[in-house]
Coordinates of C-alpha atoms and ligand atoms in Angstrom, one line a residue:
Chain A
X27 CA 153.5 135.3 90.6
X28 CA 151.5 132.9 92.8
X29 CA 152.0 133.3 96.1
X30 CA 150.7 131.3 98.8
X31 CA 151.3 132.4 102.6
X32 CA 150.6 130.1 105.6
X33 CA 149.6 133.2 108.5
X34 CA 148.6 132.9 112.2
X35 CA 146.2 135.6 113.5
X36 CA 145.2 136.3 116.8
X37 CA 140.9 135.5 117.7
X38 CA 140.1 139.1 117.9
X39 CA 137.8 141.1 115.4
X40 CA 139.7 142.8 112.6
X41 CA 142.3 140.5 112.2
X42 CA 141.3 139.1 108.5
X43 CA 141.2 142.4 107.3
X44 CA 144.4 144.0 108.7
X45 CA 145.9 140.8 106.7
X46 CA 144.4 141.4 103.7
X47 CA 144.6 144.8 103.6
X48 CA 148.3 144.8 102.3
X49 CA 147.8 142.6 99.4
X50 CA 145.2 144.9 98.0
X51 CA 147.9 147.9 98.6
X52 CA 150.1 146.9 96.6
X53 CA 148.1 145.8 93.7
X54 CA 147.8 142.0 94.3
X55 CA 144.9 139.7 93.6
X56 CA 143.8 137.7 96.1
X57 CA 143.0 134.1 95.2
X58 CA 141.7 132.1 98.2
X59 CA 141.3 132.2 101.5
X60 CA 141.1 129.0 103.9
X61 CA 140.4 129.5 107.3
X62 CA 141.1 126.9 109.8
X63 CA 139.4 127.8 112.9
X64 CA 139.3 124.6 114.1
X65 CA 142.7 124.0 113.8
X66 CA 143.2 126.4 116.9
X67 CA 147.3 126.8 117.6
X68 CA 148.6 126.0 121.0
X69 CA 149.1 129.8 120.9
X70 CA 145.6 130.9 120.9
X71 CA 146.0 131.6 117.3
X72 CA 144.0 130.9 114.1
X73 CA 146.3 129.4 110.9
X74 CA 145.0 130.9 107.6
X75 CA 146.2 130.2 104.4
X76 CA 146.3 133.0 101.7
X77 CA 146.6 132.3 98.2
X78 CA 147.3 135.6 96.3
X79 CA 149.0 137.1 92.9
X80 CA 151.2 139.5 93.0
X81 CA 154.2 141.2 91.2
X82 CA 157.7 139.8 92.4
X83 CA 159.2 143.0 93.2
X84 CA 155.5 144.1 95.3
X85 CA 156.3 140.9 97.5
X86 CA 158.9 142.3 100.3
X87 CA 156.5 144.9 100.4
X88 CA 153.5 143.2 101.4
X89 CA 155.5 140.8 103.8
X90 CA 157.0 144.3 105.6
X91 CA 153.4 145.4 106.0
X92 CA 152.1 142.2 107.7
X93 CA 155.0 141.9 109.9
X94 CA 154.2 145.7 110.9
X95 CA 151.0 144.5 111.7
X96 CA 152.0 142.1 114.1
X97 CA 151.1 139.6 111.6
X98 CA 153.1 136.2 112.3
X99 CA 154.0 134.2 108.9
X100 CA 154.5 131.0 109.2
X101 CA 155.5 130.1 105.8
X102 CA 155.3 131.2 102.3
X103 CA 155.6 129.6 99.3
X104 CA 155.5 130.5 95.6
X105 CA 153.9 127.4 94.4
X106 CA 150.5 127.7 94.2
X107 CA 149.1 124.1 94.4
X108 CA 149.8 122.1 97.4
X109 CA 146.4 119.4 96.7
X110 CA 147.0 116.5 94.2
X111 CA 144.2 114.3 93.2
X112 CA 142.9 112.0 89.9
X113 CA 139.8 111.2 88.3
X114 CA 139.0 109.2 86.0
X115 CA 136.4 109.6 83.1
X116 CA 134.0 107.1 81.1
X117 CA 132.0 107.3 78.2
X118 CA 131.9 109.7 75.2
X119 CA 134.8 112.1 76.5
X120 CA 136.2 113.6 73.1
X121 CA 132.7 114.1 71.4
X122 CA 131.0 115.9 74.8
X123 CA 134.1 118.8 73.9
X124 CA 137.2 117.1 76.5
X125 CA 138.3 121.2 76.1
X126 CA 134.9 122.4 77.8
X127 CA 135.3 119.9 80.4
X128 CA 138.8 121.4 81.5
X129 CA 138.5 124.6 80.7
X130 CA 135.7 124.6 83.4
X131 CA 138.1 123.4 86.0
X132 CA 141.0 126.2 84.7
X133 CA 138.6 128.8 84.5
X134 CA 137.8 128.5 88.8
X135 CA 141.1 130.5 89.8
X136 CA 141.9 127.4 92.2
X137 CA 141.7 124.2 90.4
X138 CA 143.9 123.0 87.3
X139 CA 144.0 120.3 85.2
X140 CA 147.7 119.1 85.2
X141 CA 147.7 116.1 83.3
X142 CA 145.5 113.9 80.9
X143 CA 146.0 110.5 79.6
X144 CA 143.2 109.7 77.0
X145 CA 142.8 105.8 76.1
X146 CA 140.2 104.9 73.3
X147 CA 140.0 101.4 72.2
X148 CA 137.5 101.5 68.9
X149 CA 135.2 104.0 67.4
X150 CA 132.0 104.7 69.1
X151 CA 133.2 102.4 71.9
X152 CA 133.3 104.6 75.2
X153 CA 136.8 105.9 76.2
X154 CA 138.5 106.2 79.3
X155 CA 140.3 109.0 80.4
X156 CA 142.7 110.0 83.5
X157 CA 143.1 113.8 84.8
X158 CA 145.1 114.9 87.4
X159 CA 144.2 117.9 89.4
X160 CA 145.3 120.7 91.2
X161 CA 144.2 122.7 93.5
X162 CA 145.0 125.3 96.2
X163 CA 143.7 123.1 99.6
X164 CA 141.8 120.2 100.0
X165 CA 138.6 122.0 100.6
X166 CA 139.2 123.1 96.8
X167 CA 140.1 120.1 95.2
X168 CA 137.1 118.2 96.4
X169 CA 134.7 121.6 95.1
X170 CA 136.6 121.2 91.6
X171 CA 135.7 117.3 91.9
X172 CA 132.0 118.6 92.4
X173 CA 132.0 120.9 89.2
X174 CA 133.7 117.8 87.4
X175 CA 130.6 115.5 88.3
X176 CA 128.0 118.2 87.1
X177 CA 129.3 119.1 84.1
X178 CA 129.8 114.9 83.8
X179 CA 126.2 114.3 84.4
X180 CA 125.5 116.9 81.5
X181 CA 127.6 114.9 79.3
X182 CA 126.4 111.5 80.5
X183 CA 129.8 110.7 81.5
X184 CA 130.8 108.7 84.4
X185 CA 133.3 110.1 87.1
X186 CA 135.1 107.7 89.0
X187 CA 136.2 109.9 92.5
X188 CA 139.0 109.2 94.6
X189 CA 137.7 107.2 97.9
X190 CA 136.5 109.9 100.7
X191 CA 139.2 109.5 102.8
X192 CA 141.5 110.0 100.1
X193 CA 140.2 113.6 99.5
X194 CA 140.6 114.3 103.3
X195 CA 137.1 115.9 103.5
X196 CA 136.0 113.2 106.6
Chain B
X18 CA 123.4 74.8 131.1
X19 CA 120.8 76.9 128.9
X20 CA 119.1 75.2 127.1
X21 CA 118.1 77.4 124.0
X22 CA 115.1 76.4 121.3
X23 CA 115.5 77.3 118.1
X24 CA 114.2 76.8 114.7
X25 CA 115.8 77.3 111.3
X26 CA 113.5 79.1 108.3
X27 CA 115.2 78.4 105.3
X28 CA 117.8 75.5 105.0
X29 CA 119.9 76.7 101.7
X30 CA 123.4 77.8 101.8
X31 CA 123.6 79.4 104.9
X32 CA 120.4 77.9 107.0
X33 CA 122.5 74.6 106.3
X34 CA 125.9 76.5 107.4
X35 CA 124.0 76.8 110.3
X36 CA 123.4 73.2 111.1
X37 CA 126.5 72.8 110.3
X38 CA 128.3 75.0 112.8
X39 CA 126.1 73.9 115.2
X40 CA 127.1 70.4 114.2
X41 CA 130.9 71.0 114.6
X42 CA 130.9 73.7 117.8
X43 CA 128.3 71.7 120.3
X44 CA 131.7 71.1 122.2
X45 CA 132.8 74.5 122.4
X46 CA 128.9 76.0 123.3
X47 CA 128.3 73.0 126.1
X48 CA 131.8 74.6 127.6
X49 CA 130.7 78.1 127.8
X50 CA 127.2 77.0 129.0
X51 CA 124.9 77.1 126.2
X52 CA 123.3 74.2 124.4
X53 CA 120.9 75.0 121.1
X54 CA 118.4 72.5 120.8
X55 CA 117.5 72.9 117.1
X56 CA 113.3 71.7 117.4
X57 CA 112.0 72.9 113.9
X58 CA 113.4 73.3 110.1
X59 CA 111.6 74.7 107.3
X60 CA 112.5 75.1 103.5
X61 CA 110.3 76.1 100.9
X62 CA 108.3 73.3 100.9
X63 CA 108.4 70.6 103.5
X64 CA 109.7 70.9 107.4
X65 CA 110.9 68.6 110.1
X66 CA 109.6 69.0 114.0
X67 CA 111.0 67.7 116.8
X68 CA 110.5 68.6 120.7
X69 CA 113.3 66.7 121.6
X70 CA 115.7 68.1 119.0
X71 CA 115.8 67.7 115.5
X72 CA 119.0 65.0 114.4
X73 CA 121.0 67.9 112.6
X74 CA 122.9 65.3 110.4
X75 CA 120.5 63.3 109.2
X76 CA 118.3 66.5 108.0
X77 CA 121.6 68.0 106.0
X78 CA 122.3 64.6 104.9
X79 CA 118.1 64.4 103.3
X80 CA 118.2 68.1 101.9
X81 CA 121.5 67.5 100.2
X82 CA 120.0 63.5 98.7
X83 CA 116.4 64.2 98.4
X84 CA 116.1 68.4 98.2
X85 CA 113.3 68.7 101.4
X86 CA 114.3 69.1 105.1
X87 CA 111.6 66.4 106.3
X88 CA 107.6 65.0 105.6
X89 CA 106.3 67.7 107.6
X90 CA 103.8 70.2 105.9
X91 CA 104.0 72.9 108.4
X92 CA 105.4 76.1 106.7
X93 CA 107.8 78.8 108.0
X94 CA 105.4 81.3 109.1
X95 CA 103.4 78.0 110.8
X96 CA 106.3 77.1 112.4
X97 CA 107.5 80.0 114.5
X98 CA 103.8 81.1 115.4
X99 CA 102.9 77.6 116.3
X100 CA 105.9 75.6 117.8
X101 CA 106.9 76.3 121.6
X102 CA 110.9 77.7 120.8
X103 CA 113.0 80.9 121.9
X104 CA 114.8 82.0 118.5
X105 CA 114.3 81.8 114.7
X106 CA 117.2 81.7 112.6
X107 CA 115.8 83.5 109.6
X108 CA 117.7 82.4 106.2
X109 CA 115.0 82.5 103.4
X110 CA 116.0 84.4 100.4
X111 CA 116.1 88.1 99.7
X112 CA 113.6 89.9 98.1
X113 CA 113.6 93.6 98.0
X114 CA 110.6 94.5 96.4
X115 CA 108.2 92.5 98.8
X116 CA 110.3 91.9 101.6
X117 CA 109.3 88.3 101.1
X118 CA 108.7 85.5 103.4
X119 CA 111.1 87.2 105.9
X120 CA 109.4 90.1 106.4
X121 CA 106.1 87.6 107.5
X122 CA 108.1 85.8 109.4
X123 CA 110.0 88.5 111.0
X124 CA 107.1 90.1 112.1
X125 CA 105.4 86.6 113.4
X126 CA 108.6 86.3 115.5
X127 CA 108.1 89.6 117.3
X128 CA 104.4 89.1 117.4
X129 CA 105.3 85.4 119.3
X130 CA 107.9 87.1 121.3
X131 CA 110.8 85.2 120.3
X132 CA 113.8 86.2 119.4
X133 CA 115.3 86.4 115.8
X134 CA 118.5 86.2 114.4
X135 CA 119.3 86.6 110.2
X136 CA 121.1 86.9 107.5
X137 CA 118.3 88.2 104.9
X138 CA 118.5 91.7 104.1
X139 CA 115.2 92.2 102.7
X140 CA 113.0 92.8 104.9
X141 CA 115.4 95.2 107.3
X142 CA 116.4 97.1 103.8
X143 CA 112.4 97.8 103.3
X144 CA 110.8 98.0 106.7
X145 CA 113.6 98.6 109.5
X146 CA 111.7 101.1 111.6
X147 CA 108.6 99.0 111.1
X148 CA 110.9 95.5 112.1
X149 CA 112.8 97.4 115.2
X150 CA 110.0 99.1 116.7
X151 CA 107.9 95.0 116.3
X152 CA 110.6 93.3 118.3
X153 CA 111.1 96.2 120.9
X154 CA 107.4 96.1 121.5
X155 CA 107.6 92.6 122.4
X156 CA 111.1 92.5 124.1
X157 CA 112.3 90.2 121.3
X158 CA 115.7 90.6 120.7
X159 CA 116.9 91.3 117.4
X160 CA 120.4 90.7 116.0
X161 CA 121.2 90.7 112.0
X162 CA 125.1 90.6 111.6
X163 CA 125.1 88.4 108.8
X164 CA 122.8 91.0 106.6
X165 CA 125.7 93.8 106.2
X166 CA 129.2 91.9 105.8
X167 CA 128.5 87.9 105.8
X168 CA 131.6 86.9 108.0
X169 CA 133.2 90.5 108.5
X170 CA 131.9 92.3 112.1
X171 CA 130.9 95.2 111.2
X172 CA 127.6 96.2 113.1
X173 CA 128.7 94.4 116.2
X174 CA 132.0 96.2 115.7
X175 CA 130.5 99.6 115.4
X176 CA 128.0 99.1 118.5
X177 CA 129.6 97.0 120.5
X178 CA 133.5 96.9 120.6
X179 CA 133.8 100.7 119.5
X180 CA 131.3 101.8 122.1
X181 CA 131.7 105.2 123.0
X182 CA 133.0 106.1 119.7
X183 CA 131.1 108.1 117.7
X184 CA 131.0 107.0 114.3
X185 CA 131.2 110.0 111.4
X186 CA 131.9 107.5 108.1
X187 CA 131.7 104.1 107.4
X188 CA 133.3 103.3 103.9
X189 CA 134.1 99.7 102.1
X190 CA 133.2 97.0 99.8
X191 CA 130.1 95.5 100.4
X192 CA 130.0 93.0 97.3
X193 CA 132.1 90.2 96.7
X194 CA 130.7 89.7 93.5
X195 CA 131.7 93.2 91.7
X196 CA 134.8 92.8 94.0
X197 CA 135.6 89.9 92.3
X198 CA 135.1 91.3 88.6
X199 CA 137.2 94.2 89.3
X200 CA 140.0 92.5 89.9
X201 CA 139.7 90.0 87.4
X202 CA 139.2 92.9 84.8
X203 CA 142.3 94.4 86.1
X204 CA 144.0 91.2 86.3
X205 CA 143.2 90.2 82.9
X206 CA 143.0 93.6 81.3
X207 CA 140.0 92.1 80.1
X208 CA 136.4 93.5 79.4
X209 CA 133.8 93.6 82.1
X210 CA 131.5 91.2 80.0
X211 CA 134.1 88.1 80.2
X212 CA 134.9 88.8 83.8
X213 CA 131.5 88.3 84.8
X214 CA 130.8 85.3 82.9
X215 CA 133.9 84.1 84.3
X216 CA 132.0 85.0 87.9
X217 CA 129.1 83.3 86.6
X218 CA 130.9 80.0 85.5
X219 CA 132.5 79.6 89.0
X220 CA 129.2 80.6 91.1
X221 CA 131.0 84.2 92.0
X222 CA 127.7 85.7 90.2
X223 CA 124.1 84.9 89.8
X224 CA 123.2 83.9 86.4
X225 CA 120.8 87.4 86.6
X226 CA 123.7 89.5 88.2
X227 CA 122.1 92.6 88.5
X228 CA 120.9 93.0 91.8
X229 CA 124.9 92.8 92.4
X230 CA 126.8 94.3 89.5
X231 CA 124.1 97.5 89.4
X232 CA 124.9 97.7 93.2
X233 CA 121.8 97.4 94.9
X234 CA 123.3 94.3 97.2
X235 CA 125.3 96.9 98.3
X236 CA 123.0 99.8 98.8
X237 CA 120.6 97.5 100.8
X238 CA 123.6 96.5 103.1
X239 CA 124.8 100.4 103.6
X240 CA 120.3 101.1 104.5
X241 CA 120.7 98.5 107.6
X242 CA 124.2 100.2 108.3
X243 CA 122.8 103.9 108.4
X244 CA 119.9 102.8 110.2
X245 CA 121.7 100.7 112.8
X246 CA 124.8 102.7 113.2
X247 CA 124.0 106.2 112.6
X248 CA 120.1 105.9 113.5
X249 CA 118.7 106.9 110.3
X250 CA 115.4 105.9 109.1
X251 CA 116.4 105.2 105.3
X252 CA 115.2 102.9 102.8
X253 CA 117.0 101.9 99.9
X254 CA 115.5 104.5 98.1
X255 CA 117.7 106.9 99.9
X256 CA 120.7 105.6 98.1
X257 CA 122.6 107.1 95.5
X258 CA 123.4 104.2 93.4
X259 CA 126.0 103.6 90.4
X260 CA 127.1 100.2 89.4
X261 CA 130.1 98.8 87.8
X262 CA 128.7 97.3 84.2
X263 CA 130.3 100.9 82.6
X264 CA 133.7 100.3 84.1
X265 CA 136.6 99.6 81.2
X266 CA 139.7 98.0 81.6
X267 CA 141.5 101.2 80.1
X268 CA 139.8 102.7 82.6
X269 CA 141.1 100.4 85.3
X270 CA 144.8 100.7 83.5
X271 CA 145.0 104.5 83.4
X272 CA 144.1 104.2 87.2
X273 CA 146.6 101.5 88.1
X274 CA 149.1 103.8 86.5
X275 CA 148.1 106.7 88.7
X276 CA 148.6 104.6 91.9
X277 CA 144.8 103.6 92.0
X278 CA 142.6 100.6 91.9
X279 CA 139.2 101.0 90.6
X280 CA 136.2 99.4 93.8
X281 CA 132.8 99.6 94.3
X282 CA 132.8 101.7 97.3
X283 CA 129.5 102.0 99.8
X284 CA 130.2 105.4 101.6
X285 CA 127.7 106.0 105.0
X286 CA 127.6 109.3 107.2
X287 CA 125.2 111.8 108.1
X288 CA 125.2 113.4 105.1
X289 CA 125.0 111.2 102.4
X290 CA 124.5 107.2 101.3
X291 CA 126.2 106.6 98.1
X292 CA 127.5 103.5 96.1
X293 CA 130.2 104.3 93.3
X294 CA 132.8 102.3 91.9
X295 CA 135.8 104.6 93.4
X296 CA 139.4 105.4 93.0
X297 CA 141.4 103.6 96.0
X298 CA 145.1 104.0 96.5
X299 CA 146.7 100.9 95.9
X300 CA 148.3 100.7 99.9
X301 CA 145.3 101.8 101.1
X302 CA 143.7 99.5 103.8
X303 CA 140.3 99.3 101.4
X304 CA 142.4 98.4 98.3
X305 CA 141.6 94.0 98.9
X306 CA 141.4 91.8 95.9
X307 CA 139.5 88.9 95.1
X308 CA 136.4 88.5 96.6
X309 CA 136.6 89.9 99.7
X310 CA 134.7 92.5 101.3
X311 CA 136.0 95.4 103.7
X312 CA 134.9 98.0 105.9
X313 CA 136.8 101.4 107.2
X314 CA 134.8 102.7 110.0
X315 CA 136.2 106.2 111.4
X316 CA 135.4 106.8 114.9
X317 CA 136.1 110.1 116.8
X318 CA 138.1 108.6 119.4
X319 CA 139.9 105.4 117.9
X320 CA 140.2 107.2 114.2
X321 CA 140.2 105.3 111.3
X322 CA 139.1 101.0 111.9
X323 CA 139.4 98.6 109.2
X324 CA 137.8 95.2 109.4
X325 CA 138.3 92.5 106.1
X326 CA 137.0 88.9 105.4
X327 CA 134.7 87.3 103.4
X328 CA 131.3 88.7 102.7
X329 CA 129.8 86.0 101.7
X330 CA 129.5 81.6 102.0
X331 CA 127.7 78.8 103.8
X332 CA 129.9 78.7 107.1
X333 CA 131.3 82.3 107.0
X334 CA 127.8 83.6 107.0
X335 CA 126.5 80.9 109.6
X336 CA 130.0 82.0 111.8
X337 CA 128.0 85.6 112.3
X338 CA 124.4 83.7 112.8
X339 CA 126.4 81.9 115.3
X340 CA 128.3 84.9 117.0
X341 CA 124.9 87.3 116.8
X342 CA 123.1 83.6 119.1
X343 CA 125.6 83.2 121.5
X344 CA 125.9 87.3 122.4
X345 CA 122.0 86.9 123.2
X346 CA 122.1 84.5 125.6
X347 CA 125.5 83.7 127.1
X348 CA 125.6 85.2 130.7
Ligands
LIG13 N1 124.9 82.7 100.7 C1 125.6 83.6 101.3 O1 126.8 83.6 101.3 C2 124.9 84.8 102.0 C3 125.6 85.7 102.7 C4 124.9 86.7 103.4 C5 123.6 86.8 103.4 N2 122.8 85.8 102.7 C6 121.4 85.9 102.7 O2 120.9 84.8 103.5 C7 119.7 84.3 103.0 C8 119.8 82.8 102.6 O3 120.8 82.7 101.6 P1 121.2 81.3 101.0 O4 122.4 81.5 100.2 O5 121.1 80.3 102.0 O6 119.9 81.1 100.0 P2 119.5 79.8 99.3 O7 120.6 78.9 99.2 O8 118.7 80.2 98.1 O9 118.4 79.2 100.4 C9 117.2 79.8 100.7 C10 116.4 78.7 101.5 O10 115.1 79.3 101.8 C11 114.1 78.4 101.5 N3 112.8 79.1 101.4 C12 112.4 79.8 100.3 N4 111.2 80.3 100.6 C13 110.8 79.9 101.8 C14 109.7 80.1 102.6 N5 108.7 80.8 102.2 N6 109.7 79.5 103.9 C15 110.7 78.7 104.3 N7 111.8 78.5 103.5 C16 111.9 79.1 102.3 C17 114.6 77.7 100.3 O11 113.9 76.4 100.2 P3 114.2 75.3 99.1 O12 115.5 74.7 99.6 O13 113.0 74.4 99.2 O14 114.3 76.0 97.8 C18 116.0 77.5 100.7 O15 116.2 76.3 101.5 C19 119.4 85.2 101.8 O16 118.5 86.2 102.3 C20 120.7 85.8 101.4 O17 120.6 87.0 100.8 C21 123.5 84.8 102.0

């Protein structure tokens, strides 16, 4: 399972580590790891959010071994993606391989393609196409956006971006 | 009473505005001290010249019966390096490959020491370094409101009224025209072709639209925005530019039925100057209609600012000449 852990640690050296550590233990994978240090807590602390996989029964585990740790957890959730955000595609979408296209998305570990609504109006006329995406933070949506307009360019397709204050990345 | 004397380069659309609002808001400048005395007109041909004042009606009344502003010969450029007067109201047409007339007659403003307010983008998209560092040089002052957002503050905002902010992104529609289309496409569900002949046939779009539909209106307007607002030195080279001429109106369905409308969007900040048809949320502040322009300006202190009105027309774009005279000289 996916887990994704909101933790606070306190600004001294070896901190990350000692809350990674435990994942690793016990055999998860981590995922991602944001790091907000400029989102300082009114504690002195530094929020970071972990995205890992690990077995259900290996969770309680790793939980015990942060909390040992001194490790405060804020929040954890089992649902992986927390970031929602659309594009929309134009041009020769189905005959540029539309499977490539998400399958690059999929294949990044933190970015999925959710949904796709495909609207051709004649042959050889350029189609249009919706995706919805995924992805573990905003930071990693708007990277998946990125890989989305390279592989577009490739493909001589045009990617239609949600405003920039929409993706949060101001 | 100061007693300001001004000449007008270019009498079309918006150098007439200008008459105009001078015309109709003589009351309201007398009251707050300030009396333009209007002494020379140019248009592309012919010019009137008058010490005492030009008779503002009777010239509107000529240019609209006969097509020329007076007998005079005198040109433009002639004008403001020969006649005695404090500002120029530059409204000749744009040209972005030359810079034009304005840029000449920009640059024989600053030379001559007076002061210049306009509405042409041109020259300021080309040369703005070149056109800033001119009118510093000779104390001229320099004011060009009318360039980025016709009616809609949006320099003045950011410079003046949000002083102290700092300013990290400016976003918005800079083009009525492709604003227009848009949502006509999405109205109609019809292709981009009909839209813009449908823009053409009501004088929305020029009959060659492509300095607007390919987005280069806009890219000029978001060069004088990162060079005025956020200091850069850019040209419109600079600018990553897509238009809206691929846009479908599947494409502007399957966004409607995500929440979205489809807008050219001109995007400024330190990073990066783009123009990009974009996906806006249909509450968002940016998500206007027709042909209206907008502008979100996010500031550090005040956060987000979003300014909306009309981007382009005769008196709208004169109401910013106006505004950009009067902050000059009024005490
Ligand atoms: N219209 C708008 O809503 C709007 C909004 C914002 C900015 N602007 C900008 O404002 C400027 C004026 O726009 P507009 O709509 O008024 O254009 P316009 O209607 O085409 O008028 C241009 C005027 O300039 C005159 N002209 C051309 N070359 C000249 C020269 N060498 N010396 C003196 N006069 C010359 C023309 O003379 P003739 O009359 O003899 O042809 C005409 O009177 C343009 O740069 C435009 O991009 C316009």
């Amino acid at each position: 399972m996916r887990v994704s852990m909101d933790i606070e640690l306190k600004d001294i050296p070896g901190q990350l580590l000692l809350a990674l550590r435990p994942v690793s233990e016990f055999k998860g994978n981590l995922i991602s790891v944001v790091h907000h240090h400029e989102k300082r807590t009114p504690r002195g602390t530094i929020p970071v959010q972990v995205v890992f996989e690990t077995k259900p029964d290996k969770l309680n585990d790793i939980i015990a071994s942060l909390e040992e740790s001194d490790i405060s957890i804020v929040r954890i959730d089992e649902k992986r993606y927390f970031e929602h955000g659309a594009v929309i595609l134009i041009g020769h979408i189905v005959h540029t391989d539309i499977q490539d296209t998400i399958d690059s998305i999929d294949n990044t570990g933190y970015a999925e393609i959710v949904d796709l609504n495909l609207s051709m109006p004649k042959i050889n006329m350029p189609s249009s196409a919706s995706l919805k995406i995924d992805a573990v933070s905003k930071e990693h949506l708007a990277q998946a956006i990125d890989i989305l307009k390279d592989i577009a360019k490739k493909k001589d397709l045009l990617v239609i971006e949600p405003i920039k204050s929409e993706l949060g990345a101001i | 009473m100061r007693t300001v004397r001004v000449s007008i380069i270019g009498f079309g659309a918006v150098g007439q505005g200008v008459a105009n609002v001078l015309i109709d808001k003589k009351k309201y400048l007398e009251d707050i001290g300030l009396e333009f005395k209007v002494v020379a007109i140019a248009d592309s041909r012919t010019a009137v010249i008058d010490p005492d004042g030009v008779d503002l009606v009777s010239v509107v009344n000529r240019k609209k019966t006969e097509g020329t502003v007076g007998d005079d010969k005198l040109t433009g450029l002639e004008i403001i390096e020969t006649i005695d007067h404090e500002v120029v109201v530059e409204t000749t047409p744009t040209n972005i490959v030359t810079g034009g007339a304005g840029l000449h007659n920009m640059l024989m403003a600053f030379k001559k020491g007076r002061d210049l307010v306009t509405s042409n983008k041109g020259p300021l998209a080309m040369k703005y370094g070149e056109l800033i560092e001119a009118a510093d040089a000779s104390g001229s002052k320099f004011r060009f409101e009318a360039t980025v957002g016709g009616a809609m503050p949006v320099l003045n905002l950011a410079r003046d009224v949000l002083a102290g902010n700092t300013i990290t992104n400016v976003e918005g529609i800079f083009n009525g025209t492709c604003n227009y289309i848009l949502t006509r496409m999405m109205e109609e569900q019809a292709p981009y072709e009909q839209m813009l002949a449908e823009a053409q046939e009501l004088g929305y779009a020029e009959t060659d639209p492509t300095y607007d539909v390919e987005g280069i209106d806009t890219a000029c307007k978001l060069v004088i925005l990162a060079n005025c607002v956020f200091g850069m030195n850019a040209t419109h080279e600079d600018v990553t530019v897509t238009g809206i001429t691929k846009i479908t109106p599947e494409a502007l369905m399957l966004a409607q039925n995500d929440g979205y409308v489809i807008k050219l969007i001109g995007e400024v900040n330190d990073s990066r100057i783009n123009v990009a048809p974009k996906l806006v949320p249909i509450d968002h502040p940016l998500a206007v209609g027709g042909s209206l322009n907008v502008a979100s300006v996010q500031t550090d202190l005040a956060g987000p600012i979003t300014v909306t009105g009309r981007g382009a027309g005769s008196v709208e774009t004169a109401s910013a000449i106006l505004s950009d005279m009067i902050s000059i000289y009024r005490e």
